Tab-separated table of N, CA and C in Angstrom:
chain	number	residue	atom	x	y	z
A	1	GLY	N	1.077	-1.277	-0.014
A	1	GLY	CA	0.188	-0.160	0.284
A	1	GLY	C	1.071	1.388	0.043
A	2	VAL	N	1.803	1.391	0.322
A	2	VAL	CA	2.659	2.641	1.156
A	2	VAL	C	3.695	2.831	-0.262
A	3	LYS	N	3.956	2.038	-1.237
A	3	LYS	CA	5.351	1.938	-2.018
A	3	LYS	C	3.887	2.435	-2.874
A	4	LEU	N	3.199	1.587	-2.831
A	4	LEU	CA	2.087	2.093	-4.571
A	4	LEU	C	1.656	3.760	-4.300
A	5	ALA	N	1.123	3.272	-3.371
A	5	ALA	CA	1.252	5.610	-2.886
A	5	ALA	C	2.038	6.218	-3.270
A	6	LEU	N	3.886	5.544	-2.765
A	6	LEU	CA	4.472	6.655	-3.344
A	6	LEU	C	5.058	6.737	-4.656
A	7	ARG	N	4.848	6.092	-5.513
A	7	ARG	CA	4.593	5.499	-6.640
A	7	ARG	C	4.126	6.316	-7.248
A	8	ILE	N	2.331	6.149	-6.922
A	8	ILE	CA	1.586	6.935	-7.966
A	8	ILE	C	2.093	8.861	-7.649
A	9	LEU	N	2.597	9.208	-6.413
A	9	LEU	CA	2.853	10.276	-5.825
A	9	LEU	C	3.906	11.020	-6.885
A	10	ARG	N	5.139	9.974	-7.001
A	10	ARG	CA	6.220	10.196	-8.038
A	10	ARG	C	5.826	10.306	-9.114
A	11	GLU	N	5.038	9.605	-9.240
A	11	GLU	CA	4.665	9.458	-11.025
A	11	GLU	C	4.025	11.130	-10.633
A	12	TYR	N	2.763	11.717	-10.482
A	12	TYR	CA	2.332	12.917	-10.510
A	12	TYR	C	3.011	13.894	-10.117
A	13	TYR	N	4.461	13.503	-9.461
A	13	TYR	CA	4.433	14.919	-9.310
A	13	TYR	C	6.384	15.209	-10.319
A	14	ALA	N	6.239	14.290	-11.270
A	14	ALA	CA	7.240	14.290	-11.649
A	14	ALA	C	6.658	14.561	-13.420
A	15	GLN	N	5.762	14.694	-13.610
A	15	GLN	CA	5.199	15.057	-14.758
A	15	GLN	C	5.639	16.551	-15.064
A	16	GLN	N	5.742	16.830	-16.351
A	16	GLN	CA	5.932	18.303	-17.135
A	16	GLN	C	5.188	19.171	-16.525
A	17	ASP	N	3.644	18.827	-17.120
A	17	ASP	CA	3.322	20.165	-16.670
A	17	ASP	C	2.837	20.374	-15.069
A	18	LYS	N	2.441	21.164	-15.051
A	18	LYS	CA	3.032	22.053	-13.664
A	18	LYS	C	1.180	22.612	-13.116
A	19	ALA	N	0.784	22.159	-12.955
A	19	ALA	CA	-0.515	21.722	-12.942
A	19	ALA	C	-0.497	21.910	-10.558
A	20	HIS	N	0.202	21.653	-10.784
A	20	HIS	CA	0.960	21.358	-9.441
A	20	HIS	C	1.934	21.614	-8.307
A	21	ALA	N	2.262	22.495	-9.342
A	21	ALA	CA	3.449	23.208	-9.138
A	21	ALA	C	3.050	24.322	-7.851
A	22	ALA	N	1.863	24.538	-7.566
A	22	ALA	CA	2.288	25.269	-6.238
A	22	ALA	C	2.008	23.949	-5.241
A	23	ALA	N	1.354	23.324	-5.135
A	23	ALA	CA	1.295	21.886	-3.900
A	23	ALA	C	2.675	21.014	-4.193
A	24	GLU	N	3.942	21.036	-4.940
A	24	GLU	CA	4.941	20.873	-4.802
A	24	GLU	C	6.225	20.789	-3.108
A	25	GLY	N	5.786	21.567	-2.986
A	25	GLY	CA	6.557	21.213	-1.213
A	25	GLY	C	5.900	20.413	-0.729
A	26	ALA	N	4.363	20.509	-0.540
A	26	ALA	CA	3.983	19.505	0.541
A	26	ALA	C	3.591	19.030	-0.289
A	27	GLY	N	3.696	17.917	-1.984
A	27	GLY	CA	3.923	17.120	-2.488
A	27	GLY	C	5.321	15.950	-1.790
A	28	ALA	N	6.061	16.964	-1.856
A	28	ALA	CA	7.347	16.797	-1.244
A	28	ALA	C	7.964	16.505	-0.296
A	29	SER	N	7.298	16.890	0.922
A	29	SER	CA	6.935	16.421	2.454
A	29	SER	C	6.178	15.317	2.274
A	30	ILE	N	5.512	15.195	2.246
A	30	ILE	CA	4.300	13.693	1.947
A	30	ILE	C	4.892	12.671	1.642
A	31	ILE	N	5.768	12.906	0.177
A	31	ILE	CA	6.573	11.685	-0.116
A	31	ILE	C	7.349	11.705	1.054
A	32	GLY	N	8.068	12.575	1.050
A	32	GLY	CA	9.441	12.245	2.665
A	32	GLY	C	8.907	11.251	3.952
A	33	LEU	N	7.273	12.080	3.965
A	33	LEU	CA	6.900	11.281	5.780
A	33	LEU	C	6.447	10.069	4.839
A	34	LEU	N	5.697	9.610	3.546
A	34	LEU	CA	5.428	8.584	3.559
A	34	LEU	C	6.753	7.185	3.377
A	35	GLU	N	8.282	8.005	2.716
A	35	GLU	CA	9.474	7.159	2.575
A	35	GLU	C	9.956	6.653	3.958
A	36	VAL	N	9.515	7.941	5.251
A	36	VAL	CA	10.069	7.380	6.578
A	36	VAL	C	8.865	6.232	6.982
A	37	VAL	N	7.624	6.100	6.774
A	37	VAL	CA	6.987	5.144	7.085
A	37	VAL	C	6.894	4.196	6.518
A	38	GLU	N	7.220	4.010	4.855
A	38	GLU	CA	7.851	2.599	4.118
A	38	GLU	C	9.597	2.162	5.161
A	39	ALA	N	10.125	3.204	5.354
A	39	ALA	CA	11.434	2.392	6.044
A	39	ALA	C	10.727	1.904	7.319
A	40	ASP	N	10.381	2.797	8.206
A	40	ASP	CA	9.794	1.816	9.430
A	40	ASP	C	9.000	0.665	8.900
A	41	PHE	N	7.677	0.837	7.722
A	41	PHE	CA	6.814	-0.154	8.177
A	41	PHE	C	7.940	-1.786	7.949
A	42	THR	N	8.722	-1.694	6.595
A	42	THR	CA	10.312	-2.694	6.138
A	42	THR	C	10.790	-2.990	7.052
A	43	LYS	N	11.541	-1.971	7.986
A	43	LYS	CA	12.300	-2.100	9.164
A	43	LYS	C	11.355	-3.337	10.043
A	44	GLY	N	10.070	-3.398	10.319
A	44	GLY	CA	9.343	-3.455	11.417
A	44	GLY	C	8.747	-4.938	11.235
A	45	LEU	N	8.453	-4.796	9.441
A	45	LEU	CA	8.330	-6.356	8.704
A	45	LEU	C	10.103	-6.989	8.700
A	46	ALA	N	10.774	-6.377	9.170
A	46	ALA	CA	11.800	-7.542	9.244
A	46	ALA	C	12.718	-7.991	10.788
A	47	GLU	N	12.397	-6.961	11.712
A	47	GLU	CA	12.340	-7.754	12.500
A	47	GLU	C	11.607	-8.442	13.036
A	48	MET	N	10.191	-8.562	12.759
A	48	MET	CA	9.151	-9.403	13.625
A	48	MET	C	9.447	-10.809	11.871
A	49	THR	N	9.658	-10.793	10.767
A	49	THR	CA	10.435	-11.655	9.794
A	49	THR	C	11.116	-12.806	10.943
A	50	ALA	N	12.627	-11.554	10.911
A	50	ALA	CA	13.358	-12.319	12.256
A	50	ALA	C	12.687	-12.993	12.951
A	51	GLU	N	12.753	-12.174	14.055
A	51	GLU	CA	11.881	-12.584	15.051
A	51	GLU	C	11.553	-14.178	14.673
A	52	GLU	N	9.615	-13.895	13.836
A	52	GLU	CA	9.047	-15.130	13.301
A	52	GLU	C	9.778	-16.768	13.105
A	53	GLN	N	11.376	-16.307	12.446
A	53	GLN	CA	12.088	-17.079	12.108
A	53	GLN	C	12.829	-18.048	13.468
A	54	GLY	N	13.127	-16.806	14.422
A	54	GLY	CA	13.884	-17.461	15.252
A	54	GLY	C	12.644	-18.481	15.784
A	55	ALA	N	11.610	-18.256	16.163
A	55	ALA	CA	10.925	-18.884	16.673
A	55	ALA	C	10.028	-20.099	16.301
A	56	GLN	N	10.391	-20.080	14.975
A	56	GLN	CA	9.726	-21.077	14.143
A	56	GLN	C	11.158	-22.095	14.513
A	57	SER	N	12.293	-21.553	14.379
A	57	SER	CA	13.797	-22.551	14.315
A	57	SER	C	14.043	-22.906	16.022
A	58	THR	N	13.253	-22.568	16.812
A	58	THR	CA	13.763	-22.707	18.315
A	58	THR	C	12.017	-23.781	18.691
A	59	TYR	N	11.003	-23.207	17.418
A	59	TYR	CA	9.917	-23.999	17.952
A	59	TYR	C	10.562	-25.658	17.276
A	60	GLU	N	11.301	-25.436	16.209
A	60	GLU	CA	11.754	-27.228	15.982
A	60	GLU	C	12.590	-27.759	16.307
A	61	THR	N	13.746	-26.937	16.542
A	61	THR	CA	14.389	-27.784	18.062
A	61	THR	C	13.894	-28.243	18.765
A	62	GLN	N	12.837	-27.741	19.689
A	62	GLN	CA	12.125	-28.085	20.483
A	62	GLN	C	12.005	-29.336	20.641
A	63	SER	N	10.873	-29.258	19.447
A	63	SER	CA	10.267	-30.452	18.888
A	63	SER	C	10.922	-31.700	19.444
A	64	LYS	N	12.253	-31.187	17.912
A	64	LYS	CA	13.656	-32.774	18.137
A	64	LYS	C	13.948	-33.212	19.395
A	65	GLU	N	13.780	-32.236	19.906
A	65	GLU	CA	14.599	-32.328	21.347
A	65	GLU	C	13.492	-33.088	22.180
A	66	ASN	N	11.918	-32.845	22.289
A	66	ASN	CA	10.452	-33.361	22.846
A	66	ASN	C	10.887	-35.020	22.049
A	67	GLU	N	10.879	-35.065	21.220
A	67	GLU	CA	10.689	-36.138	20.310
A	67	GLU	C	11.485	-37.124	20.853
A	68	ILE	N	13.317	-36.687	21.134
A	68	ILE	CA	14.146	-37.544	20.879
A	68	ILE	C	14.015	-37.912	22.893
A	69	GLU	N	13.655	-36.922	23.778
A	69	GLU	CA	13.341	-37.155	25.502
A	69	GLU	C	12.387	-38.289	24.936
A	70	LYS	N	11.003	-38.146	24.120
A	70	LYS	CA	10.309	-39.362	24.718
A	70	LYS	C	10.306	-40.582	24.138
A	71	THR	N	11.043	-40.401	22.912
A	71	THR	CA	11.544	-41.614	22.172
A	71	THR	C	12.411	-42.734	23.318
A	72	THR	N	13.475	-41.898	24.003
A	72	THR	CA	13.818	-41.832	25.366
A	72	THR	C	12.970	-42.933	26.326
A	73	LYS	N	12.727	-41.967	27.081
A	73	LYS	CA	11.999	-42.285	28.552
A	73	LYS	C	10.603	-43.310	27.759
A	74	GLU	N	10.566	-43.890	26.503
A	74	GLU	CA	9.192	-44.996	26.511
A	74	GLU	C	10.655	-45.818	25.994
A	75	GLN	N	11.479	-45.879	25.689
A	75	GLN	CA	12.809	-46.829	25.766
A	75	GLN	C	12.928	-47.525	26.927
A	76	ASP	N	12.637	-46.033	27.858
A	76	ASP	CA	13.401	-46.869	29.668
A	76	ASP	C	11.882	-47.330	30.145
A	77	VAL	N	10.903	-47.183	29.765
A	77	VAL	CA	9.881	-47.636	30.230
A	77	VAL	C	9.668	-49.047	29.695
A	78	LYS	N	10.296	-49.295	29.240
A	78	LYS	CA	10.104	-50.462	28.364
A	78	LYS	C	11.147	-51.146	29.114
A	79	TYR	N	12.669	-51.102	29.098
A	79	TYR	CA	13.552	-51.766	30.093
A	79	TYR	C	13.514	-51.791	31.267
A	80	LYS	N	12.753	-50.787	31.592
A	80	LYS	CA	12.507	-51.131	33.292
A	80	LYS	C	11.400	-51.566	33.861
A	81	THR	N	10.366	-51.814	32.519
A	81	THR	CA	8.866	-53.062	32.481
A	81	THR	C	9.877	-54.028	32.935
A	82	LYS	N	10.710	-54.579	31.508
A	82	LYS	CA	10.939	-55.406	31.341
A	82	LYS	C	11.313	-56.198	32.457
A	83	GLU	N	13.133	-55.250	33.050
A	83	GLU	CA	14.051	-55.093	34.888
A	83	GLU	C	12.722	-55.551	35.940
A	84	SER	N	11.753	-54.983	35.735
A	84	SER	CA	11.003	-55.347	37.008
A	84	SER	C	10.135	-56.537	36.549
A	85	ALA	N	9.679	-56.745	35.967
A	85	ALA	CA	9.201	-58.215	35.558
A	85	ALA	C	10.623	-59.288	36.236
A	86	GLU	N	11.832	-58.959	35.335
A	86	GLU	CA	12.639	-59.971	35.568
A	86	GLU	C	13.146	-60.010	37.393
A	87	LEU	N	12.964	-58.944	37.879
A	87	LEU	CA	13.352	-58.731	39.251
A	87	LEU	C	12.220	-59.634	40.490
A	88	ASP	N	10.553	-59.639	39.636
A	88	ASP	CA	9.939	-60.228	40.163
A	88	ASP	C	9.918	-61.380	40.520
A	89	THR	N	10.304	-62.269	39.148
A	89	THR	CA	10.229	-63.406	38.876
A	89	THR	C	11.987	-64.479	39.831
A	90	ALA	N	12.743	-63.130	40.293
A	90	ALA	CA	14.090	-63.208	41.213
A	90	ALA	C	13.396	-63.460	42.211
A	91	VAL	N	12.587	-62.618	42.559
A	91	VAL	CA	11.869	-63.044	43.991
A	91	VAL	C	11.386	-63.738	44.102
A	92	SER	N	10.559	-63.940	43.864
A	92	SER	CA	9.814	-65.355	43.758
A	92	SER	C	10.253	-66.790	43.779
A	93	GLU	N	11.209	-66.326	42.987
A	93	GLU	CA	12.948	-67.418	42.788
A	93	GLU	C	13.069	-67.976	44.241
A	94	THR	N	13.910	-66.702	44.658
A	94	THR	CA	14.142	-66.905	45.511
A	94	THR	C	14.192	-66.794	46.962
A	95	SER	N	12.288	-66.424	46.782
A	95	SER	CA	11.723	-66.595	47.962
A	95	SER	C	11.066	-68.424	48.187
A	96	SER	N	11.118	-68.729	46.649
A	96	SER	CA	10.644	-69.814	46.968
A	96	SER	C	11.548	-71.180	47.397
A	97	ASP	N	12.833	-70.567	46.934
A	97	ASP	CA	14.355	-71.262	47.489
A	97	ASP	C	14.452	-71.336	49.172
A	98	ARG	N	14.538	-70.330	49.473
A	98	ARG	CA	14.103	-69.173	50.971
A	98	ARG	C	13.415	-70.848	51.827
A	99	SER	N	11.909	-70.658	51.268
A	99	SER	CA	11.129	-71.559	52.254
A	99	SER	C	11.749	-73.233	52.340
A	100	GLY	N	12.372	-73.607	50.869
A	100	GLY	CA	12.363	-75.017	50.361
A	100	GLY	C	13.831	-74.897	51.861
A	101	VAL	N	14.912	-74.069	51.662
A	101	VAL	CA	15.840	-74.172	52.806
A	101	VAL	C	15.486	-74.819	54.367
A	102	GLN	N	14.960	-73.290	54.323
A	102	GLN	CA	14.171	-73.063	55.681
A	102	GLN	C	13.582	-74.206	56.204
A	103	ALA	N	13.216	-75.235	55.441
A	103	ALA	CA	12.577	-75.870	55.787
A	103	ALA	C	13.130	-77.537	56.239
A	104	GLU	N	14.282	-77.320	55.570
A	104	GLU	CA	15.449	-78.333	55.404
A	104	GLU	C	15.948	-78.298	56.886
A	105	LEU	N	16.061	-76.591	56.781
A	105	LEU	CA	16.988	-76.416	57.704
A	105	LEU	C	16.363	-76.823	59.658
A	106	ASP	N	15.632	-76.189	59.675
A	106	ASP	CA	14.767	-76.964	60.680
A	106	ASP	C	14.442	-78.353	60.712
A	107	ALA	N	14.156	-79.131	59.652
A	107	ALA	CA	14.033	-80.837	60.191
A	107	ALA	C	15.636	-80.736	60.552
A	108	VAL	N	16.596	-80.211	59.889
A	108	VAL	CA	17.980	-80.559	60.099
A	108	VAL	C	18.770	-80.122	61.580
A	109	LEU	N	17.576	-79.179	62.290
A	109	LEU	CA	17.724	-78.842	63.548
A	109	LEU	C	16.766	-79.580	63.920
A	110	GLU	N	15.899	-80.484	63.724
A	110	GLU	CA	14.697	-81.222	64.694
A	110	GLU	C	15.677	-82.437	65.414
A	111	TYR	N	16.745	-82.312	64.059
A	111	TYR	CA	17.389	-84.052	64.574
A	111	TYR	C	18.296	-83.959	64.946
A	112	LEU	N	19.042	-82.850	64.779
A	112	LEU	CA	19.971	-82.403	65.488
A	112	LEU	C	19.721	-82.087	66.726
A	113	LYS	N	18.591	-81.978	67.105
A	113	LYS	CA	18.407	-81.742	69.052
A	113	LYS	C	17.886	-83.421	69.519
A	114	LYS	N	17.045	-84.274	68.589
A	114	LYS	CA	16.804	-85.553	69.346
A	114	LYS	C	18.656	-86.110	69.071
A	115	ILE	N	19.331	-85.793	67.957
A	115	ILE	CA	20.945	-86.835	68.527
A	115	ILE	C	21.461	-86.593	69.655
A	116	GLU	N	21.388	-84.730	69.964
A	116	GLU	CA	22.386	-84.032	71.061
A	116	GLU	C	21.705	-84.546	72.210
A	117	GLU	N	20.486	-85.020	72.594
A	117	GLU	CA	19.578	-85.698	73.418
A	117	GLU	C	20.109	-87.282	74.469
A	118	GLN	N	20.057	-87.743	72.755
A	118	GLN	CA	20.827	-88.949	72.963
A	118	GLN	C	22.022	-89.154	73.513
A	119	CYS	N	22.819	-87.895	72.465
A	119	CYS	CA	24.867	-88.457	72.569
A	119	CYS	C	25.128	-87.680	74.234
A	120	ILE	N	24.430	-86.468	74.327
A	120	ILE	CA	25.159	-85.553	75.071
A	120	ILE	C	24.602	-86.160	76.486
A	121	ALA	N	26.115	-86.240	77.598
A	121	ALA	CA	25.538	-87.228	78.689
A	121	ALA	C	24.829	-85.419	79.568
A	122	LYS	N	23.809	-85.560	80.397
A	122	LYS	CA	23.693	-84.795	80.942
A	122	LYS	C	23.866	-84.540	82.324
A	123	ALA	N	24.246	-83.741	83.249
A	123	ALA	CA	24.580	-83.788	84.339
A	123	ALA	C	23.988	-83.875	85.454
A	124	GLU	N	23.987	-84.875	86.328
A	124	GLU	CA	22.422	-84.518	87.153
A	124	GLU	C	21.916	-83.448	88.100
A	125	THR	N	22.064	-83.162	88.517
A	125	THR	CA	21.793	-81.705	89.334
A	125	THR	C	21.736	-82.654	90.442
A	126	TYR	N	22.221	-82.195	91.785
A	126	TYR	CA	22.471	-82.503	93.556
A	126	TYR	C	21.282	-82.751	93.722
A	127	GLU	N	19.541	-82.369	93.809
A	127	GLU	CA	18.703	-83.087	93.371
A	127	GLU	C	17.985	-84.673	92.892
A	128	GLN	N	18.489	-84.110	91.773
A	128	GLN	CA	18.207	-85.490	90.739
A	128	GLN	C	19.111	-87.014	91.351
A	129	ARG	N	19.764	-86.408	91.858
A	129	ARG	CA	21.048	-87.525	92.453
A	129	ARG	C	21.323	-87.865	93.700
A	130	LYS	N	19.905	-86.996	94.792
A	130	LYS	CA	20.037	-87.110	96.011
A	130	LYS	C	18.364	-88.162	96.173
A	131	ALA	N	17.859	-87.647	95.262
A	131	ALA	CA	16.555	-88.353	95.204
A	131	ALA	C	16.468	-90.225	93.930
A	132	ARG	N	17.701	-89.834	93.299
A	132	ARG	CA	17.505	-91.252	92.677
A	132	ARG	C	19.250	-91.978	94.018
A	133	PHE	N	19.606	-91.477	94.778
A	133	PHE	CA	20.374	-92.738	96.133
A	133	PHE	C	19.360	-92.858	97.079
A	134	GLU	N	18.544	-91.971	97.394
A	134	GLU	CA	17.281	-92.163	98.316
A	134	GLU	C	16.150	-93.328	98.026
A	135	ALA	N	16.438	-93.176	96.853
A	135	ALA	CA	15.094	-94.661	96.103
A	135	ALA	C	15.706	-95.828	96.471
A	136	GLU	N	17.283	-95.527	95.649
A	136	GLU	CA	18.081	-97.022	95.964
A	136	GLU	C	17.993	-97.852	97.668
A	137	LEU	N	18.339	-96.189	98.538
A	137	LEU	CA	18.417	-96.787	99.526
A	137	LEU	C	17.085	-97.274	100.025
A	138	ALA	N	16.401	-96.620	99.799
A	138	ALA	CA	14.936	-97.362	100.168
A	138	ALA	C	14.563	-98.623	99.934
A	139	GLY	N	14.940	-98.658	98.210
A	139	GLY	CA	15.030	-99.964	97.889
A	139	GLY	C	15.661	-101.181	98.567
A	140	LEU	N	16.860	-100.864	99.165
A	140	LEU	CA	17.986	-102.028	99.398
A	140	LEU	C	17.541	-102.394	100.927
A	141	LYS	N	17.115	-101.760	101.873
A	141	LYS	CA	16.507	-101.232	103.120
A	141	LYS	C	15.015	-102.233	102.780
A	142	GLU	N	14.495	-101.999	101.959
A	142	GLU	CA	13.301	-102.631	101.892
A	142	GLU	C	13.465	-104.418	101.628
A	143	ALA	N	15.057	-104.871	100.587
A	143	ALA	CA	15.466	-105.971	100.354
A	143	ALA	C	16.008	-106.763	101.718
A	144	LEU	N	16.844	-105.390	102.531
A	144	LEU	CA	17.486	-106.259	103.839
A	144	LEU	C	16.069	-106.939	104.921
A	145	GLU	N	15.179	-106.460	104.375
A	145	GLU	CA	14.260	-106.448	105.424
A	145	GLU	C	13.761	-108.219	105.066
A	146	ILE	N	13.032	-107.885	104.126
A	146	ILE	CA	12.548	-109.136	103.078
A	146	ILE	C	13.770	-110.052	103.565
A	147	LEU	N	15.079	-109.874	103.265
A	147	LEU	CA	15.551	-111.239	103.895
A	147	LEU	C	15.715	-112.057	105.073
A	148	GLU	N	16.301	-110.433	106.134
A	148	GLU	CA	15.733	-110.732	107.662
A	148	GLU	C	14.030	-111.019	107.902
A	149	ASN	N	13.226	-111.272	106.972
A	149	ASN	CA	12.487	-111.918	107.558
A	149	ASN	C	12.302	-113.708	107.003
A	150	GLU	N	12.300	-113.560	106.271
A	150	GLU	CA	12.973	-114.870	105.711
A	150	GLU	C	13.979	-116.360	106.406
A	151	THR	N	14.710	-115.148	106.766
A	151	THR	CA	15.531	-115.895	107.805
A	151	THR	C	15.128	-116.211	108.656
A	152	ALA	N	15.033	-115.108	109.364
A	152	ALA	CA	14.052	-115.428	110.290
A	152	ALA	C	12.990	-116.824	110.627
A	153	LEU	N	12.258	-116.925	109.699
A	153	LEU	CA	11.139	-117.896	109.355
A	153	LEU	C	12.424	-119.559	109.386
A	154	LEU	N	13.316	-119.362	108.188
A	154	LEU	CA	13.544	-120.240	108.078
A	154	LEU	C	14.651	-120.989	109.499
A	155	GLN	N	15.306	-120.081	110.450
A	155	GLN	CA	16.135	-120.686	111.750
A	155	GLN	C	15.020	-120.915	112.509
A	156	ARG	N	13.679	-120.536	112.352
A	156	ARG	CA	12.825	-120.815	113.513
A	156	ARG	C	12.381	-122.347	113.022
A	157	GLY	N	11.440	-122.775	112.057
A	157	GLY	CA	11.781	-123.895	111.455
A	157	GLY	C	12.108	-124.534	110.964
A	158	ALA	N	13.810	-124.652	111.721
A	158	ALA	CA	14.657	-125.877	111.326
A	158	ALA	C	15.032	-126.133	112.602
A	159	SER	N	14.794	-125.317	113.531
A	159	SER	CA	15.372	-125.209	115.071
A	159	SER	C	14.404	-126.461	115.646
A	160	SER	N	13.005	-126.646	115.008
A	160	SER	CA	12.041	-127.266	115.463
A	160	SER	C	12.328	-128.415	114.729
A	161	LYS	N	12.833	-128.626	113.726
A	161	LYS	CA	12.793	-129.739	112.649
A	161	LYS	C	13.447	-129.643	112.059
A	162	ARG	N	14.629	-130.667	111.232
A	162	ARG	CA	15.608	-130.689	109.688
A	162	ARG	C	15.101	-130.159	108.819
A	163	TRP	N	16.941	-129.719	108.229
A	163	TRP	CA	15.981	-128.736	107.002
A	163	TRP	C	15.536	-129.871	106.416
A	164	GLN	N	14.581	-130.019	105.172
A	164	GLN	CA	13.973	-131.151	104.480
A	164	GLN	C	14.164	-130.960	103.248
A	165	HIS	N	14.836	-129.426	102.724
A	165	HIS	CA	14.994	-128.620	101.441
A	165	HIS	C	15.816	-130.006	100.656
A	166	PRO	N	14.743	-129.939	99.657
A	166	PRO	CA	16.189	-131.729	99.258
A	166	PRO	C	17.249	-131.623	98.555
A	167	LEU	N	18.447	-130.340	98.168
A	167	LEU	CA	18.830	-129.660	97.906
A	167	LEU	C	20.265	-129.202	99.727
A	168	LEU	N	19.563	-129.416	100.361
A	168	LEU	CA	20.093	-129.224	101.959
A	168	LEU	C	20.649	-130.325	102.657
A	169	ARG	N	20.114	-131.791	101.906
A	169	ARG	CA	19.904	-132.453	102.969
A	169	ARG	C	21.592	-132.728	103.815
A	170	GLY	N	21.325	-133.097	104.897
A	170	GLY	CA	22.288	-133.930	105.813
A	170	GLY	C	23.379	-132.647	105.807
A	171	ILE	N	22.304	-131.182	106.145
A	171	ILE	CA	23.356	-129.639	106.698
A	171	ILE	C	22.476	-129.624	107.433
A	172	ARG	N	22.739	-129.671	108.818
A	172	ARG	CA	22.411	-129.155	110.384
A	172	ARG	C	22.181	-127.600	110.747
A	173	SER	N	21.416	-126.568	111.474
A	173	SER	CA	21.372	-125.943	111.764
A	173	SER	C	22.625	-125.529	112.710
A	174	HIS	N	23.270	-124.113	112.880
A	174	HIS	CA	24.085	-124.492	114.333
A	174	HIS	C	23.553	-123.357	115.210
A	175	GLY	N	22.186	-123.919	115.385
A	175	GLY	CA	21.989	-122.353	116.342
A	175	GLY	C	21.048	-122.892	117.810
């Protein structure tokens, strides 16, 4: 628009007929003003074009970086998901192995406990020894009493008659 107006005004004032001679000074100032406007528009347009190209370049660079980052993160997710599944499997297998080993350990410990009970001599406490000796002493006293009673019966029976036991034939008592 401004270029077209400048061209038309220049052609008009460049004509040989001077019908417009009185307005030639005003025409020059209008043309000068339009040239400044055109220069400002051109400068502004150049700045806006440069800014737009810079923004477009920045956008394209950022888009490429985003695409690369997206692809990288998708691959990370894929590998981490795979790794997670492998770790879950490993944990499951390890837990199963641990359960089996724990069961074996429990069985071995139980067997060891039985073996220790059979093989390791346990020291008797004083109370246990005392009770055992008292029981043994009581048994011996009872046996002595039984023997004394039988001997007394034999001696009484033998004093009144001869011994009649077939193995003791010919034996007399001394009493």
